Coordinates of C-alpha atoms and ligand atoms in Angstrom, one line a residue:
M386 CA 136.1 31.0 99.2
T387 CA 138.5 29.5 101.8
D388 CA 138.9 30.5 105.2
R389 CA 142.1 31.8 106.3
V390 CA 144.7 29.2 108.0
V391 CA 145.0 29.3 111.5
T392 CA 147.1 26.5 113.0
R393 CA 148.6 26.5 116.4
F394 CA 151.4 24.9 118.7
A395 CA 150.2 23.6 122.2
P396 CA 153.0 22.8 124.3
S397 CA 152.5 21.8 128.0
P398 CA 155.0 23.7 129.9
T399 CA 156.5 20.9 131.9
G400 CA 159.7 20.7 130.4
F401 CA 162.0 22.2 127.8
L402 CA 161.0 22.6 124.2
H403 CA 161.6 19.1 123.0
I404 CA 163.2 18.2 119.5
G405 CA 159.6 16.4 118.9
G406 CA 157.9 19.5 119.8
A407 CA 160.0 21.8 117.5
R408 CA 159.1 19.7 114.4
T409 CA 155.5 19.9 115.5
A410 CA 156.0 23.6 116.0
L411 CA 157.8 23.8 112.3
F412 CA 155.2 22.1 110.7
N413 CA 152.5 24.3 111.8
W414 CA 154.6 27.3 111.1
L415 CA 155.5 26.1 107.8
Y416 CA 151.8 25.5 106.6
A417 CA 150.8 28.8 108.0
R418 CA 153.4 30.7 106.4
R419 CA 152.9 28.4 103.1
M420 CA 149.0 29.4 103.1
G421 CA 149.5 33.1 104.1
G422 CA 148.0 32.5 107.6
Q423 CA 149.1 32.3 111.0
M424 CA 150.2 29.9 113.9
L425 CA 149.2 30.6 117.1
L426 CA 150.9 29.6 120.4
R427 CA 149.0 28.2 123.3
I428 CA 150.3 27.2 126.6
E429 CA 148.5 24.2 127.8
D430 CA 149.2 25.0 131.2
T431 CA 146.3 23.7 133.1
D432 CA 148.3 21.0 135.2
R433 CA 149.2 23.7 138.0
E434 CA 151.5 21.1 139.8
R435 CA 153.7 20.6 136.6
S436 CA 153.6 23.4 134.6
T437 CA 156.3 26.3 135.5
D438 CA 157.2 29.8 134.2
A439 CA 160.8 28.8 133.4
A440 CA 159.5 25.8 130.9
V441 CA 157.0 28.5 129.4
Q442 CA 160.5 31.0 129.0
A443 CA 162.3 27.9 127.7
I444 CA 159.8 27.0 125.2
I445 CA 159.6 30.7 123.8
E446 CA 163.4 30.9 123.7
G447 CA 163.5 27.9 121.9
L448 CA 161.0 29.0 119.4
D449 CA 162.6 32.3 119.0
W450 CA 166.2 30.8 118.3
L451 CA 164.8 28.5 115.7
G452 CA 163.2 31.6 114.0
L453 CA 159.5 29.8 114.6
K454 CA 157.8 32.9 116.0
A455 CA 154.2 32.3 116.9
D456 CA 151.6 35.3 115.6
G457 CA 150.3 37.4 118.3
E458 CA 150.7 37.0 122.1
P459 CA 150.8 33.3 123.4
I460 CA 147.5 32.3 124.9
S461 CA 147.4 30.6 128.2
Q462 CA 144.7 27.6 128.5
F463 CA 144.7 28.0 132.4
A464 CA 143.5 31.6 132.0
R465 CA 140.3 30.7 129.9
A466 CA 139.2 28.2 132.6
A467 CA 135.9 30.3 133.1
R468 CA 135.3 30.0 129.3
H469 CA 135.6 26.2 129.7
R470 CA 133.0 26.1 132.2
E471 CA 130.7 28.2 130.5
I472 CA 131.0 25.7 127.6
A473 CA 130.2 22.8 129.7
E474 CA 127.2 24.2 131.1
E475 CA 125.9 25.2 127.8
L476 CA 126.1 21.5 126.8
V477 CA 124.3 20.5 129.8
A478 CA 121.5 23.2 129.1
A479 CA 121.3 21.6 125.7
G480 CA 121.1 18.2 126.9
K481 CA 124.1 17.1 125.1
A482 CA 125.9 16.7 128.4
Y483 CA 125.0 16.1 132.1
Y484 CA 125.9 16.2 135.8
C485 CA 127.2 13.2 137.0
Y486 CA 127.1 12.5 140.8
A487 CA 128.5 9.2 140.9
T488 CA 130.7 8.9 144.0
P489 CA 134.5 7.6 144.1
A490 CA 133.2 4.5 145.7
E491 CA 130.9 4.0 142.7
L492 CA 133.4 4.6 140.3
D493 CA 135.7 2.0 142.0
E494 CA 133.1 -0.4 141.8
M495 CA 132.6 0.0 138.1
R496 CA 136.3 -0.3 137.6
E497 CA 136.4 -3.5 139.4
K498 CA 133.5 -5.0 137.8
A499 CA 134.8 -4.3 134.0
K500 CA 138.1 -5.7 135.2
A501 CA 136.4 -8.9 136.4
E502 CA 134.6 -9.2 133.3
K503 CA 137.7 -8.4 131.2
R504 CA 136.4 -5.4 129.5
P505 CA 138.2 -1.8 129.2
P506 CA 137.0 0.3 132.1
R507 CA 134.2 2.4 131.0
Y508 CA 131.9 4.9 132.8
D509 CA 128.3 3.0 132.6
G510 CA 126.2 6.2 132.0
R511 CA 124.0 5.8 135.1
W512 CA 123.4 9.6 135.4
R513 CA 122.9 9.9 132.0
D514 CA 119.0 10.3 132.2
R515 CA 119.0 10.6 135.9
D516 CA 117.5 13.7 137.9
P517 CA 120.2 15.7 139.9
S518 CA 117.7 15.8 142.8
E519 CA 118.4 12.0 143.4
A520 CA 122.0 12.6 144.0
L521 CA 123.4 12.0 147.7
A522 CA 123.9 15.2 149.6
G523 CA 127.3 16.6 149.6
V524 CA 128.5 14.9 146.1
K525 CA 130.1 17.6 144.0
P526 CA 128.9 16.5 140.3
V527 CA 131.2 16.2 137.3
I528 CA 129.9 17.1 133.8
R529 CA 130.2 14.4 131.3
I530 CA 129.3 14.5 127.6
K531 CA 126.2 12.4 126.5
A532 CA 128.2 10.2 124.0
P533 CA 126.3 8.4 121.3
L534 CA 125.9 5.0 122.1
D535 CA 126.3 3.3 118.9
G536 CA 127.4 4.2 115.5
E537 CA 130.9 5.3 114.9
T538 CA 132.7 8.8 114.9
V539 CA 135.5 9.5 112.1
V540 CA 138.2 11.3 112.1
R541 CA 139.2 12.4 108.6
D542 CA 143.1 12.6 109.2
K543 CA 145.1 14.3 106.4
V544 CA 147.9 12.1 107.3
Q545 CA 146.2 8.5 108.8
G546 CA 143.2 8.5 106.7
D547 CA 140.0 8.1 107.9
V548 CA 140.3 6.7 111.5
R549 CA 137.1 5.1 112.9
F550 CA 136.1 4.9 116.5
P551 CA 133.0 2.8 117.4
N552 CA 131.3 5.3 119.7
K553 CA 130.6 2.3 122.3
D554 CA 134.3 3.1 123.2
L555 CA 134.0 6.6 123.5
D556 CA 132.2 6.6 126.8
D557 CA 130.6 9.5 128.4
F558 CA 133.9 10.9 129.5
I559 CA 134.4 14.2 131.6
L560 CA 134.3 17.7 130.4
L561 CA 134.7 19.5 133.7
R562 CA 135.8 18.3 136.9
S563 CA 133.9 18.4 140.3
D564 CA 136.2 21.3 141.3
G565 CA 135.0 23.3 138.2
T566 CA 138.3 22.8 136.2
P567 CA 138.1 21.6 132.7
T568 CA 139.4 18.5 131.6
Y569 CA 142.2 18.5 129.0
M570 CA 139.8 17.0 126.4
H571 CA 137.6 19.9 126.6
A572 CA 140.0 22.8 127.0
V573 CA 141.6 21.8 123.8
V574 CA 138.5 21.8 121.8
V575 CA 137.0 25.1 123.3
D576 CA 140.0 26.9 122.7
D577 CA 141.0 25.7 119.3
H578 CA 137.5 26.7 118.4
D579 CA 137.8 30.1 119.9
M580 CA 140.9 30.6 118.4
G581 CA 139.7 30.1 115.1
V582 CA 142.2 27.2 114.5
T583 CA 141.3 25.6 111.0
H584 CA 144.1 23.1 111.0
I585 CA 145.6 20.9 113.9
I586 CA 148.8 19.4 113.3
R587 CA 150.1 17.3 116.1
G588 CA 151.7 14.2 117.3
D589 CA 150.0 11.1 116.2
D590 CA 149.9 10.1 120.2
H591 CA 146.8 12.6 119.9
L592 CA 144.8 10.3 117.3
T593 CA 142.6 8.7 120.0
N594 CA 141.9 12.1 121.6
A595 CA 141.0 13.3 118.4
G596 CA 138.0 11.0 118.4
R597 CA 136.6 12.3 121.6
Q598 CA 137.3 15.9 120.6
T599 CA 135.2 15.2 117.7
L600 CA 132.2 14.3 119.8
I601 CA 132.6 17.8 121.5
Y602 CA 132.6 19.6 118.2
Q603 CA 129.4 17.8 117.0
A604 CA 127.9 18.4 120.5
M605 CA 128.3 22.1 120.0
G606 CA 127.4 22.2 116.4
W607 CA 131.1 23.6 115.4
D608 CA 133.1 22.7 112.4
V609 CA 135.6 20.0 113.3
P610 CA 139.2 21.6 112.0
V611 CA 141.4 19.6 109.7
M612 CA 143.3 17.3 111.5
A613 CA 146.7 15.8 110.5
H614 CA 148.4 13.5 113.0
I615 CA 152.1 13.1 112.3
P616 CA 154.1 10.0 113.4
L617 CA 156.3 10.4 116.1
I618 CA 160.2 10.6 116.1
H619 CA 162.0 7.4 116.8
G620 CA 165.6 7.0 117.9
A621 CA 168.2 5.7 115.3
D622 CA 167.3 2.3 117.1
G623 CA 163.6 2.3 115.8
A624 CA 162.8 2.9 119.8
K625 CA 160.2 5.5 120.6
L626 CA 162.5 8.8 120.9
S627 CA 163.5 9.0 124.6
K628 CA 165.9 11.0 126.7
R629 CA 168.0 7.8 126.4
H630 CA 168.8 8.4 122.9
G631 CA 170.6 11.9 123.7
A632 CA 169.8 15.3 125.2
L633 CA 166.7 16.4 123.7
G634 CA 165.6 19.7 124.6
V635 CA 166.0 22.2 121.7
D636 CA 168.6 24.3 124.1
A637 CA 170.8 21.1 124.0
Y638 CA 171.0 21.0 120.5
R639 CA 172.1 24.7 120.7
G640 CA 174.7 23.6 123.0
M641 CA 175.8 21.0 120.5
G642 CA 176.6 23.6 117.8
Y643 CA 173.9 23.2 115.6
L644 CA 172.7 26.1 113.2
P645 CA 168.7 27.1 113.7
K646 CA 168.5 26.6 109.8
A647 CA 170.3 23.1 109.5
L648 CA 168.2 21.8 112.5
L649 CA 165.0 22.9 110.9
N650 CA 166.3 21.7 107.4
Y651 CA 166.9 18.3 109.1
L652 CA 163.7 18.3 111.1
V653 CA 161.4 19.0 108.2
R654 CA 162.5 16.0 106.6
L655 CA 161.3 13.7 109.4
G656 CA 158.1 12.9 108.5
W657 CA 157.7 14.8 105.3
S658 CA 159.4 14.9 101.9
H659 CA 159.5 16.7 98.8
G660 CA 161.2 14.6 96.3
D661 CA 164.7 13.9 97.0
D662 CA 165.6 17.1 98.2
E663 CA 167.9 17.0 101.4
V664 CA 169.2 20.4 101.3
M665 CA 166.4 23.3 101.5
S666 CA 166.2 26.8 103.1
I667 CA 163.4 28.3 104.8
E668 CA 162.2 29.7 101.8
D669 CA 162.4 26.5 100.1
M670 CA 160.3 25.0 102.8
I671 CA 157.7 27.4 103.0
S672 CA 157.2 27.4 99.2
W673 CA 157.3 23.5 99.1
F674 CA 155.4 22.2 102.5
D675 CA 152.0 21.0 102.3
I676 CA 150.3 18.6 104.8
V677 CA 149.6 15.9 101.8
D678 CA 153.2 14.9 101.8
I679 CA 153.4 14.2 105.2
N680 CA 154.6 10.6 105.5
K681 CA 152.8 8.0 107.5
G682 CA 155.6 6.0 108.7
A683 CA 157.7 6.6 111.9
A684 CA 160.7 8.9 111.1
R685 CA 164.3 7.9 112.7
F686 CA 166.4 10.5 114.2
D687 CA 169.9 10.2 112.9
F688 CA 172.9 12.4 114.2
A689 CA 175.1 11.4 111.6
K690 CA 172.4 13.0 109.1
L691 CA 171.9 16.1 111.4
D692 CA 175.7 16.6 111.4
A693 CA 176.3 16.1 107.3
I694 CA 173.3 18.8 107.1
N695 CA 174.6 21.1 109.5
G696 CA 178.4 20.9 107.8
H697 CA 176.9 21.8 104.9
W698 CA 175.2 24.9 106.1
I699 CA 178.3 26.0 107.9
R700 CA 180.3 25.8 104.7
G701 CA 177.4 27.6 102.7
S702 CA 177.4 30.6 105.3
S703 CA 179.4 33.8 104.8
D704 CA 182.5 34.2 106.6
E705 CA 181.0 37.3 108.5
E706 CA 177.6 35.5 109.2
L707 CA 179.6 32.6 111.2
V708 CA 181.6 35.1 112.8
E709 CA 178.5 37.1 114.3
T710 CA 177.0 33.4 114.8
L711 CA 180.1 32.4 116.9
M712 CA 180.2 35.4 119.1
T713 CA 176.3 35.0 119.9
E714 CA 176.6 31.2 120.3
R715 CA 179.7 31.3 122.2
A716 CA 177.5 31.9 125.6
Y717 CA 175.8 28.4 125.0
L718 CA 178.7 26.4 123.4
P719 CA 180.6 24.2 126.2
N720 CA 183.9 25.6 124.8
G721 CA 182.9 29.1 124.1
D722 CA 185.4 30.4 126.5
I723 CA 188.0 29.9 123.6
L724 CA 186.5 32.8 122.1
R725 CA 186.9 35.1 124.9
Q726 CA 190.6 35.2 125.3
M727 CA 191.0 38.9 123.7
D728 CA 188.8 41.6 123.3
D729 CA 185.8 41.0 121.4
A730 CA 187.1 43.4 118.5
M731 CA 190.3 41.2 118.2
V732 CA 188.5 38.1 118.3
R733 CA 186.3 39.3 115.5
H734 CA 189.2 40.2 113.4
R735 CA 191.2 37.1 113.8
L736 CA 188.0 34.8 113.3
G737 CA 187.2 37.0 110.1
A738 CA 190.8 36.2 108.7
A739 CA 190.9 32.7 109.5
M740 CA 187.0 31.6 108.8
A741 CA 187.4 30.7 105.3
G742 CA 189.8 28.0 105.9
L743 CA 188.0 26.9 109.4
K744 CA 184.5 26.4 108.0
E745 CA 185.4 24.0 105.4
R746 CA 186.0 21.1 108.3
A747 CA 183.6 21.8 110.8
K748 CA 180.2 19.9 111.3
T749 CA 179.2 21.7 114.2
L750 CA 179.8 25.0 115.6
V751 CA 181.7 23.2 118.8
E752 CA 184.0 21.8 116.4
L753 CA 184.4 25.3 114.5
T754 CA 185.3 26.7 118.0
E755 CA 187.7 24.1 118.8
S756 CA 189.6 24.9 115.5
T757 CA 189.8 28.5 116.1
A758 CA 191.6 27.6 119.6
Y759 CA 195.4 28.1 118.1
L760 CA 194.3 31.8 117.1
F761 CA 193.9 32.7 120.6
A762 CA 196.2 30.3 122.2
Q763 CA 198.6 31.8 124.9
R764 CA 202.3 31.6 124.4
P765 CA 204.3 29.3 125.0
L766 CA 201.4 27.0 123.3
P767 CA 200.4 23.7 124.9
L768 CA 201.4 20.9 122.4
D769 CA 199.2 17.8 121.7
E770 CA 200.6 14.6 121.9
K771 CA 201.1 14.2 117.8
A772 CA 202.6 17.9 117.7
A773 CA 205.1 17.1 120.3
E774 CA 206.4 14.1 118.8
I775 CA 206.5 15.8 115.3
L776 CA 208.5 18.7 117.0
A777 CA 210.7 15.9 119.2
K778 CA 211.6 14.0 116.1
D779 CA 213.6 16.4 113.8
G780 CA 210.9 19.1 113.6
R781 CA 212.9 21.6 115.5
D782 CA 215.9 21.4 113.3
I783 CA 213.7 22.0 110.6
L784 CA 212.1 25.0 112.0
R785 CA 215.7 26.4 112.8
G786 CA 216.7 26.0 109.1
L787 CA 213.6 27.7 107.9
L788 CA 213.4 30.6 110.4
P789 CA 215.9 32.8 108.6
A790 CA 214.1 32.8 105.5
L791 CA 210.9 33.5 107.1
E792 CA 212.3 36.4 108.9
G793 CA 213.4 37.9 105.6
V794 CA 209.9 37.6 104.1
E795 CA 209.1 41.2 103.2
S796 CA 205.3 41.3 102.7
W797 CA 203.7 38.7 105.0
D798 CA 200.9 37.4 103.0
V799 CA 200.0 34.1 101.8
A800 CA 201.7 34.0 98.2
S801 CA 205.0 35.3 99.5
L802 CA 204.8 32.9 102.6
E803 CA 204.5 30.1 99.9
T804 CA 207.1 31.3 97.7
V805 CA 209.6 31.4 100.7
I806 CA 208.8 28.3 102.2
K807 CA 208.8 26.4 98.9
A808 CA 212.0 27.6 98.1
H809 CA 213.6 26.7 101.2
A810 CA 212.1 23.2 101.4
E811 CA 213.9 22.7 97.6
A812 CA 217.0 24.2 99.1
A813 CA 217.2 21.9 101.7
G814 CA 216.2 18.8 99.9
L815 CA 213.2 18.6 102.1
K816 CA 209.4 17.4 100.8
L817 CA 207.1 20.3 101.5
G818 CA 205.4 18.0 104.1
K819 CA 208.2 17.6 106.1
V820 CA 208.6 21.5 106.4
A821 CA 204.5 22.0 106.8
Q822 CA 204.3 19.4 109.7
P823 CA 206.5 21.2 112.3
L824 CA 205.4 24.7 111.1
R825 CA 202.0 23.6 111.8
A826 CA 202.8 21.8 115.2
A827 CA 204.5 25.0 116.3
L828 CA 201.8 27.4 115.3
T829 CA 198.8 25.5 116.5
G830 CA 199.9 22.9 119.1
K831 CA 198.4 20.3 116.7
S832 CA 198.9 18.0 113.9
T833 CA 195.9 19.3 111.9
S834 CA 194.9 22.7 111.0
P835 CA 193.6 24.8 108.1
G836 CA 196.3 25.3 105.4
V837 CA 199.5 26.3 107.2
Y838 CA 200.5 29.4 105.1
D839 CA 196.8 30.7 105.8
V840 CA 197.8 30.1 109.6
L841 CA 200.9 32.3 109.3
A842 CA 199.0 34.9 107.6
V843 CA 196.2 34.8 109.9
L844 CA 198.5 34.9 112.8
G845 CA 200.6 37.7 111.6
R846 CA 204.5 38.0 111.4
D847 CA 205.1 38.7 115.2
E848 CA 202.8 36.2 116.6
S849 CA 203.8 33.3 114.0
L850 CA 207.7 34.2 114.8
A851 CA 207.4 34.2 118.4
R852 CA 205.3 31.0 118.3
L853 CA 208.1 29.4 116.1
K854 CA 211.0 30.7 118.4
D855 CA 209.1 29.3 121.3
Q856 CA 210.0 26.0 119.8
T857 CA 213.6 26.6 118.4
A858 CA 214.6 27.9 121.7
A859 CA 213.3 25.0 123.5
Ligands
LIG460 N1 149.8 20.1 125.1 C1 149.8 18.8 124.3 C2 150.8 18.3 124.0 O1 152.1 18.9 124.7 C3 149.5 19.1 122.7 C4 147.7 19.1 122.6 C5 147.5 19.1 121.3 O2 148.2 19.6 120.2 O3 146.3 19.3 121.0 O4 151.6 17.3 123.9

């Protein structure tokens, strides 16, 4: 019989949901979904100075936006302090931990001595077997684990393989501080145990902690969860991913116009693979994800690849879905105001009519929004430099020649417009491009746009003719 899989995502709410954290959450979520289990969310808010409610909110919103909802209510680590204390005291009662009354001066001296002897600073175990009655009056004790003095502790990591820690390097570390608060090392173990966590998937910056945490599990006689420490994400230059590599909170990626499904598709490939598959839906990921396929090497974050994947998912989305996405995301996009020029029904209508042509070219929602600008621009349209040039050359004359033919179009649709414009170009002895260029410039204010017949059809007869006349009258 196998236990039901329980994974967890355990962010510290000291900042926003970092892109590396999002990948950790994704791996935990996928594994839980794949195994029919649960992913729990634990907010590691024991650092009262640095933890903020705003950060907790940002983490939850970030997970929601990505669609990585945790099962059950988030668990606050801080709220469980009494339980952490209880277990530390239980370990003392069982002889697996002890009160240490070393004074700050003694600890300083230990550090200095280790330094002079070029040894790593280690607590020397002086209270391991001493009776509390020997303590100096007024010293508040900490609780330290009674770590084994020799042998080794092995972390059987599913990604890194067996990782061995000589026990002499894992000194009698602190479980409970003198003010009664737990250390991070201790709180994580007690929480993971109480939450029934069966699989710990987290960044490999926690691998050395895993050695110490294993000692706590063993001291309590608890099963050690399956561990999988995943390589951190590095920047495109190979250096550890840092703020210098760009804006890195999930909210920043939202602002850059990435679709959640594209971001997840990109993130899942950072450190995990399924053959050569690059493009995968959430359903694909759930059915394919397994811990054994997580790579050992660090993954590099590459915006060009993310853009390519995002473009793929934009093209693959239905027009209706993209219209609704833009309506929601406009609040988060730097150029979202473009989508507020008219009442919402009108914006939806124009977006819907134009979307098939627009979505083929955009790699991000920011680009997609930018490409809709012509739909909502107020007359007379501002012209960009190239559009102004096209019209200044002989563009306006060409438009003057074309206008009567367009005014005569009976049914204002792509097919009729195409027939009329082609016939006019031929009769005037002009290449089609010569006619299309100034048309596009006058209709959109730009030199590039979706197909010009589509632009005419989407704008409608009145708006199209008015925009053309703004130019021919100039
Ligand atoms: N709170 C830790 C972090 O934000 C994670 C601890 C864990 O996953 O065990 O890095």
